[in-house]
Short mmCIF file of C-alpha atoms in Angstrom, two decimals:
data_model
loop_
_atom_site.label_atom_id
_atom_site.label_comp_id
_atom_site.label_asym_id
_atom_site.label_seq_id
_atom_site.Cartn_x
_atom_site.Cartn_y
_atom_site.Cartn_z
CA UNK A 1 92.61 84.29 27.75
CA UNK A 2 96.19 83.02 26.25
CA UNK A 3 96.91 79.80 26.52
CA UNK A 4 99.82 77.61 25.45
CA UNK A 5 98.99 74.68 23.00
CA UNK A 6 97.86 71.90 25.67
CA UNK A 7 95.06 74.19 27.06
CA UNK A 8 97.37 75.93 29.92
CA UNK A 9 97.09 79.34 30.36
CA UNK A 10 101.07 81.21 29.42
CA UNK A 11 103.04 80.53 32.58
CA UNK A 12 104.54 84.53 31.99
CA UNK A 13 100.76 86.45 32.17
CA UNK A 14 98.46 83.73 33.56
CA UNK A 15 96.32 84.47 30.74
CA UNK A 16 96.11 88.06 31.06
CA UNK A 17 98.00 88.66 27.76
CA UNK A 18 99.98 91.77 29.53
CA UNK A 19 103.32 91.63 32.09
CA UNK A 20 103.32 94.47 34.46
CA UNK A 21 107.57 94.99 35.26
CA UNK A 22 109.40 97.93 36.78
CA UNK A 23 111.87 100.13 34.67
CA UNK A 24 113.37 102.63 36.60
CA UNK A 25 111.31 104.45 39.08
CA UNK A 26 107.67 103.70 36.81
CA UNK A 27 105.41 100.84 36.97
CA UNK A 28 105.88 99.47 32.61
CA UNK A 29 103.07 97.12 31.07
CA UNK A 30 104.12 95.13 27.65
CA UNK A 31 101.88 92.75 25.70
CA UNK A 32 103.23 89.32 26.53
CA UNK A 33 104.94 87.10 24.22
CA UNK A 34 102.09 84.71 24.03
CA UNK A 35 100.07 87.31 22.47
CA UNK A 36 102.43 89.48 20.23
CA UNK A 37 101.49 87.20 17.51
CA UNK A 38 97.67 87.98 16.74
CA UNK A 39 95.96 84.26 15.25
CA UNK A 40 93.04 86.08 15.44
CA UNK A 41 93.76 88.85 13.04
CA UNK A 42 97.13 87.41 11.70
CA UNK A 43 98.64 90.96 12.65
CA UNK A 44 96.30 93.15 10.77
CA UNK A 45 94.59 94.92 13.82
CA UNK A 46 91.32 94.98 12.36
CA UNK A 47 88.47 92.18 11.58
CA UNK A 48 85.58 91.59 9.77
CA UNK A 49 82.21 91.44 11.61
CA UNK A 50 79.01 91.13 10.10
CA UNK A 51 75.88 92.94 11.30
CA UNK A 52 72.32 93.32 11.15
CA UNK A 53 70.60 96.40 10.68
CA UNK A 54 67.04 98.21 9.88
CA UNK A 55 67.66 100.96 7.11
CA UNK A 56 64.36 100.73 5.89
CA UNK A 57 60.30 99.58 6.89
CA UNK A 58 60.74 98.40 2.71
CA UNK A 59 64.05 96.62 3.14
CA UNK A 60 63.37 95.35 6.51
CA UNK A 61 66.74 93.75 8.23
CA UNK A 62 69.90 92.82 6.20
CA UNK A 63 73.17 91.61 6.79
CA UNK A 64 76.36 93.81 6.40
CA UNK A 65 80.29 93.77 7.16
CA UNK A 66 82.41 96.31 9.30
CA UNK A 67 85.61 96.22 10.44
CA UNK A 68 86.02 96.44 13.62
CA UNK A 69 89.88 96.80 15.73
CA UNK A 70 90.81 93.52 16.83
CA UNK A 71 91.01 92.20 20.37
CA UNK A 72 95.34 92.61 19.82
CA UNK A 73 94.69 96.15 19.15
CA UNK A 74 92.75 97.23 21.73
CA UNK A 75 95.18 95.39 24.12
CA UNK A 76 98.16 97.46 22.82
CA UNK A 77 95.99 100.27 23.25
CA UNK A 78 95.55 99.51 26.41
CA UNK A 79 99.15 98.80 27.46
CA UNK A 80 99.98 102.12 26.35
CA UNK A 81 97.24 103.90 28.70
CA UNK A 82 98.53 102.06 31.26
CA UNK A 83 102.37 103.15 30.17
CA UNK A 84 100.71 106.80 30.93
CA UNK A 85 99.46 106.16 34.54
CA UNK A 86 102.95 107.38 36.05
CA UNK A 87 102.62 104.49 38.42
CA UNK A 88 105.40 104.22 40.58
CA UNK A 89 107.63 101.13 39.61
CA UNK A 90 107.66 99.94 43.03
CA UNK A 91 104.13 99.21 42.70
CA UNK A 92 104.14 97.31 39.24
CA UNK A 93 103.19 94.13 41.32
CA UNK A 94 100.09 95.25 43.02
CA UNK A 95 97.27 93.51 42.66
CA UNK A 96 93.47 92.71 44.57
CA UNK A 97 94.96 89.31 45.12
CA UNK A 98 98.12 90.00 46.19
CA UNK A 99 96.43 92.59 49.18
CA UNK A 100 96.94 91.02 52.64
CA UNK A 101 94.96 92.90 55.22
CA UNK A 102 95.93 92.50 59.19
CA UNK A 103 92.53 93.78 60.44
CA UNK A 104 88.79 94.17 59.57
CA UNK A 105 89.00 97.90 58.49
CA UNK A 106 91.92 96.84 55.96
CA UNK A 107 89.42 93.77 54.18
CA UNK A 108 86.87 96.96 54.18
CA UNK A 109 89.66 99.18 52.39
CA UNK A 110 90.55 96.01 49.88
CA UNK A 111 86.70 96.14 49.65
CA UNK A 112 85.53 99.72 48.89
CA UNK A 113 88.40 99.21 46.06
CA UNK A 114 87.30 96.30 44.59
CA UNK A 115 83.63 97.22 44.39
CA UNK A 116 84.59 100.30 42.52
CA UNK A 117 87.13 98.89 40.53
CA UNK A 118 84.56 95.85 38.91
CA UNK A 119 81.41 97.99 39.11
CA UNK A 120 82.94 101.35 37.26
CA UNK A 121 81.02 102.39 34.90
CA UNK A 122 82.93 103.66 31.89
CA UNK A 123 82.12 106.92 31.15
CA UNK A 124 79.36 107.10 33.44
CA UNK A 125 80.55 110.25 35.90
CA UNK A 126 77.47 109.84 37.86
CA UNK A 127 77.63 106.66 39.42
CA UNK A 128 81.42 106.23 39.57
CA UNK A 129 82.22 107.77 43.09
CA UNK A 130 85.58 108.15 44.38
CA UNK A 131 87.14 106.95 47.24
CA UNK A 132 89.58 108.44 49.86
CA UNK A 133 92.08 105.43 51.90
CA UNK A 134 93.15 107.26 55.10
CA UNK A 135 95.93 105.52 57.53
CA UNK A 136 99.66 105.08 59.07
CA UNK A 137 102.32 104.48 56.48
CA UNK A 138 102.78 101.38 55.40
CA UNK A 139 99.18 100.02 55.44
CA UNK A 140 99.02 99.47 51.91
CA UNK A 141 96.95 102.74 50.60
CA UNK A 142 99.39 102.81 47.59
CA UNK A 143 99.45 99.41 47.08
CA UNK A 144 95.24 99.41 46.65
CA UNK A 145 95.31 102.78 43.86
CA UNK A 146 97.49 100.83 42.06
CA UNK A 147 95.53 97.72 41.99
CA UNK A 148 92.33 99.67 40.94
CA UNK A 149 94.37 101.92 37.85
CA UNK A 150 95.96 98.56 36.79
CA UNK A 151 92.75 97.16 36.37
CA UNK A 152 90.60 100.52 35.14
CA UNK A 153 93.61 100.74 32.53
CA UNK A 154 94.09 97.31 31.57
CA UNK A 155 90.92 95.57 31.65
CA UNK A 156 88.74 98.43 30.62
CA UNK A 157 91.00 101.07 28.79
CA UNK A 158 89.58 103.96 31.21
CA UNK A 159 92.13 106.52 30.83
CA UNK A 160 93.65 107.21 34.48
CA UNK A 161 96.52 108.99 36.07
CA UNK A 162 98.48 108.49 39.72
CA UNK A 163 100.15 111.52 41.04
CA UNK A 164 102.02 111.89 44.83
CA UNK A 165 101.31 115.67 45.73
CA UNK A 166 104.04 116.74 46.95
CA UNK A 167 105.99 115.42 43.25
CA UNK A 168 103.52 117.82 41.80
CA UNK A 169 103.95 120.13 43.51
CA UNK A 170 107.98 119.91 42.97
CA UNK A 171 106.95 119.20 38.91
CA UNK A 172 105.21 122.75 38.88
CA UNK A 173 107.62 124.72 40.39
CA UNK A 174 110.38 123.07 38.13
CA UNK A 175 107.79 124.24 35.71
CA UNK A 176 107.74 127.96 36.25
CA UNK A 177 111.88 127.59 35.47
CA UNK A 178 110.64 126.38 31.70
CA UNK A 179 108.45 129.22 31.68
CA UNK A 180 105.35 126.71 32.02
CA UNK A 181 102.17 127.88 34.35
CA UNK A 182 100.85 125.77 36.72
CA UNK A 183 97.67 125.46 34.52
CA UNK A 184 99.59 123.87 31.71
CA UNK A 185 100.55 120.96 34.40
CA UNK A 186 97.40 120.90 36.02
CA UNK A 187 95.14 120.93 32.86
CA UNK A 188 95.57 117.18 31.45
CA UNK A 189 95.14 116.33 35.41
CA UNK A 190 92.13 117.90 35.64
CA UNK A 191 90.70 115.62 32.55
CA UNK A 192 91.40 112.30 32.70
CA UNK A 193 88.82 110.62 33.64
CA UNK A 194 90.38 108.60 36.47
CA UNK A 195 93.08 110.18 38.35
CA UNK A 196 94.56 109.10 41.65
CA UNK A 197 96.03 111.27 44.25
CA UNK A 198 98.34 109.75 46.45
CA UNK A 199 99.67 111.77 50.08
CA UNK A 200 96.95 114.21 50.29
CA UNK A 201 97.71 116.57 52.69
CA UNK A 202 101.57 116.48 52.71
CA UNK A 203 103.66 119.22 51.89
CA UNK A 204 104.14 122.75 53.77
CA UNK A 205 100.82 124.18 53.31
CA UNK A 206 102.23 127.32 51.78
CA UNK A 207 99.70 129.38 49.95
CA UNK A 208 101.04 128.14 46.46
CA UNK A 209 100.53 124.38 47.69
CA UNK A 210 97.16 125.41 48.71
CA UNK A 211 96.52 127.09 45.53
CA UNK A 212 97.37 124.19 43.25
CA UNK A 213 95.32 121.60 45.22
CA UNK A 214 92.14 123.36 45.48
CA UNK A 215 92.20 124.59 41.45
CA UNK A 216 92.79 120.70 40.80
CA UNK A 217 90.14 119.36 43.10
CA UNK A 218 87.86 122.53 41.69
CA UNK A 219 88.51 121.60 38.34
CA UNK A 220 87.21 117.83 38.88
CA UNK A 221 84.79 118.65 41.45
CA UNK A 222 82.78 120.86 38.69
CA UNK A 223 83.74 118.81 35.69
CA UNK A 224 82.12 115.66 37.48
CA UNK A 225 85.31 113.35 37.42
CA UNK A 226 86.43 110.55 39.75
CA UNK A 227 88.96 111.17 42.06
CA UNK A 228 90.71 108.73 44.30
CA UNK A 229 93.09 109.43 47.36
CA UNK A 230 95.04 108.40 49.89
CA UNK A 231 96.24 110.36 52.67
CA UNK A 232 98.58 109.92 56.13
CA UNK A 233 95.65 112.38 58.05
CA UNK A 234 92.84 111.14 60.04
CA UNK A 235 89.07 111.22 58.81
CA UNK A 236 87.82 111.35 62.27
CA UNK A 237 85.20 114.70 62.30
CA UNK A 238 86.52 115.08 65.74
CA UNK A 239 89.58 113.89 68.17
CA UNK A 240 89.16 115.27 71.59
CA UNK A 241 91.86 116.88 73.73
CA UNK A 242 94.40 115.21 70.47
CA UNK A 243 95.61 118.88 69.76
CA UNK A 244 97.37 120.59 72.33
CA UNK A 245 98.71 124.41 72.58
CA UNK A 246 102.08 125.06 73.02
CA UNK A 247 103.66 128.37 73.97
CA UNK A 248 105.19 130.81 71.64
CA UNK A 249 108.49 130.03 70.91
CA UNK A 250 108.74 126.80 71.56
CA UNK A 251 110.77 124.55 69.21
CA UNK A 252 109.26 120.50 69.50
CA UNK A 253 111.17 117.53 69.56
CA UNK A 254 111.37 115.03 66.55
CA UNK A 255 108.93 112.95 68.79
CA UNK A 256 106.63 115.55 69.37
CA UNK A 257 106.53 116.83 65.90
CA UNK A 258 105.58 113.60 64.84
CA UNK A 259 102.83 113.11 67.81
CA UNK A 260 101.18 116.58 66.23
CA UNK A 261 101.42 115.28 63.00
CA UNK A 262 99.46 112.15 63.71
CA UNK A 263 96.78 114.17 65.89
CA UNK A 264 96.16 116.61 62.99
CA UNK A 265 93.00 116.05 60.78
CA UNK A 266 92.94 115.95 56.86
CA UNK A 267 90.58 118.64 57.00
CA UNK A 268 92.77 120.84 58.79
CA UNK A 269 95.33 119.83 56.28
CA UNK A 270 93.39 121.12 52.91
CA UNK A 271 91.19 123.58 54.38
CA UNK A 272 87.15 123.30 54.97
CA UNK A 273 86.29 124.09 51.27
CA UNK A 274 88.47 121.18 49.91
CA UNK A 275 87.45 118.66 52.37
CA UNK A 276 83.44 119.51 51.89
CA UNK A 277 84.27 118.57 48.02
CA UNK A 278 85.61 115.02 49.20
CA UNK A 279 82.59 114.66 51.43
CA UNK A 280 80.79 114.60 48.52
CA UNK A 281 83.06 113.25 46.03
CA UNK A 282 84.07 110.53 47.71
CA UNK A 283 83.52 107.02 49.97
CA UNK A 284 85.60 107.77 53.53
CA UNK A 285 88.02 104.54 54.64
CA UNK A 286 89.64 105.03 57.66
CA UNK A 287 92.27 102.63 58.86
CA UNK A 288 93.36 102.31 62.74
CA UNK A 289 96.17 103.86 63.83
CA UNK A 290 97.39 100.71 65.19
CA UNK A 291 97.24 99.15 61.93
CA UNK A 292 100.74 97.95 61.48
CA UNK A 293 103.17 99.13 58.70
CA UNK A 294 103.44 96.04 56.14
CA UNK A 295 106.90 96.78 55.16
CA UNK A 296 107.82 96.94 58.61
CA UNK A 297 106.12 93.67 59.50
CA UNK A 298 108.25 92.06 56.02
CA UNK A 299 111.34 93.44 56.95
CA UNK A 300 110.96 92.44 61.26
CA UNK A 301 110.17 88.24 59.65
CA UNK A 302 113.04 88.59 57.10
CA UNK A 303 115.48 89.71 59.38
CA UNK A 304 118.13 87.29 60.05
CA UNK A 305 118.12 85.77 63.88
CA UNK A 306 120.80 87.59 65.93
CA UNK A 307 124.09 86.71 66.46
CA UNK A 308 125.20 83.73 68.85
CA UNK A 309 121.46 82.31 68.91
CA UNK A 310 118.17 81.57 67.14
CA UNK A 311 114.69 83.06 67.42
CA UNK A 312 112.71 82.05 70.00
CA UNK A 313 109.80 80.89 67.44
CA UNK A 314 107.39 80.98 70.41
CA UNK A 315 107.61 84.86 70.00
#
């Protein structure tokens, strides 16, 4: 931990030694300036650490030196896997602590996060199981991937990636216009060992959409890598008498478009073969739809009290 020359941790990081900031529309991580001076190293990257080691039953143990890369190196190292998430800048100020849940199945969501986040074990495909955040907009989803990357990436250097579908999709098909194949986009996706997939389910389901999701969940499914996700579409394995039939030709409203779209299921959304993979892949957290939209909430208390009166702060 940094601290200033009283004892106090550096009133910029809080100790951490790193600033998360937005630039532009990515989340940007920089070594803070408490800590671009190394007084461990003195700015060589590297120190001296002595050993013991067996070579021989003869010998028995002896003592030897090694350098090893110093704590300010594997920090920059660090900040520049993080610099690689794609985070979106918006979300440079997530954090665990920051999280404010409204109900019990939020905490859980915070929960299931944090567990995995502080009990990953690098490296260790077997026991690091994924988990999939389903709920309204505005419930904080986002805000809970980014906490867990930020603190994969920057306390444990686990290389990670976030990606919003539908962008990828849009990435790939600007792709084919550079003569690029989907593969070449998908590959470094496919792995990292942490990757993030934000919006699952959104998009037009066209065959190519299709396509692209199921090679990339294929790819990770059979290679054994952790996936995370958060999706709009409900987990529930069943909603009865939600879906209703309309007749041919019928064109919906806005309002009943968007009553369909909350009814439908994320399995209906990617397909039975794709949604057996997250079964398996992954720890289901489902969020009410009642829970209410957090920007929504912040915007409603910020608003100013309207004109010719106050608030009634009763209400």
């Amino acid at each position: 931990m940094a601290a200033k020359a009283n004892g106090e941790a550096c009133g910029l990081c809080g100790g951490r030694t790193y600033l998360i900031e937005r630039r532009g529309e990515l989340a940007s991580a920089r070594v803070c300036t408490c800590s671009v001076d190394c007084p461990v190293c003195g700015g060589r990257g590297h120190i001296l650490v002595q050993k013991e080691g067996t070579f021989s039953a003869k010998m028995g143990a002896r003592t030897y030196d090694v350098l090893e890369p110093c704590v300010c190196t594997l920090r920059r190292t660090r900040v520049a896997l993080y610099n690689d998430v794609q985070m979106p800048g918006v979300m440079a100020h997530a954090s665990f602590d920051n999280y404010r849940p409204f109900n019990e199945a939020q905490d859980r969501g915070r929960g299931v996060a944090m567990h995995f986040a502080h009990q990953y074990v690098k490296g260790d495909t077997a026991k690091n199981k994924g988990f999939v955040l389903s709920g309204p907009v505005g419930t904080g989803k986002t805000h809970l991937l980014a906490a867990t990357l930020g603190h994969l990436v920057l306390e444990m250097g686990v290389k990670s990636r976030y990606v919003e579908i539908s962008l990828l999709y849009a990435t790939i098909r600007r792709g084919f216009q550079d003569g690029k194949s989907g593969g070449e986009i998908i590959g470094p996706l496919s792995e990292v060992e942490v990757l993030a997939i934000d919006e699952l389910g959104k998009g037009r389901g066209s065959p190519f959409e299709m396509e692209t999701l199921d090679e990339l969940i294929a790819r990770r499914y059979n290679a054994g890598r952790t996936t995370l996700f958060a999706t709009n579409y409900s987990l529930e394995p069943e909603r009865k008498g939600a879906r209703s039939s309309a007749p041919s030709g019928y064109r919906a409203t806005d309002d009943a478009r968007s009553a369909m779209k909350d009814a439908e299921l994320l399995r209906e959304r990617v397909g039975e073969r794709i949604y057996s993979r997250l079964c398996e892949m992954c720890t289901f957290v489902e969020l009410p739809r009642d829970t209410p939209d957090r920007r929504r909430t912040r915007q409603e208390m910020d608003a100013p009290p309207p004109l010719g009166g106050m608030r009634n702060p009763g209400r």
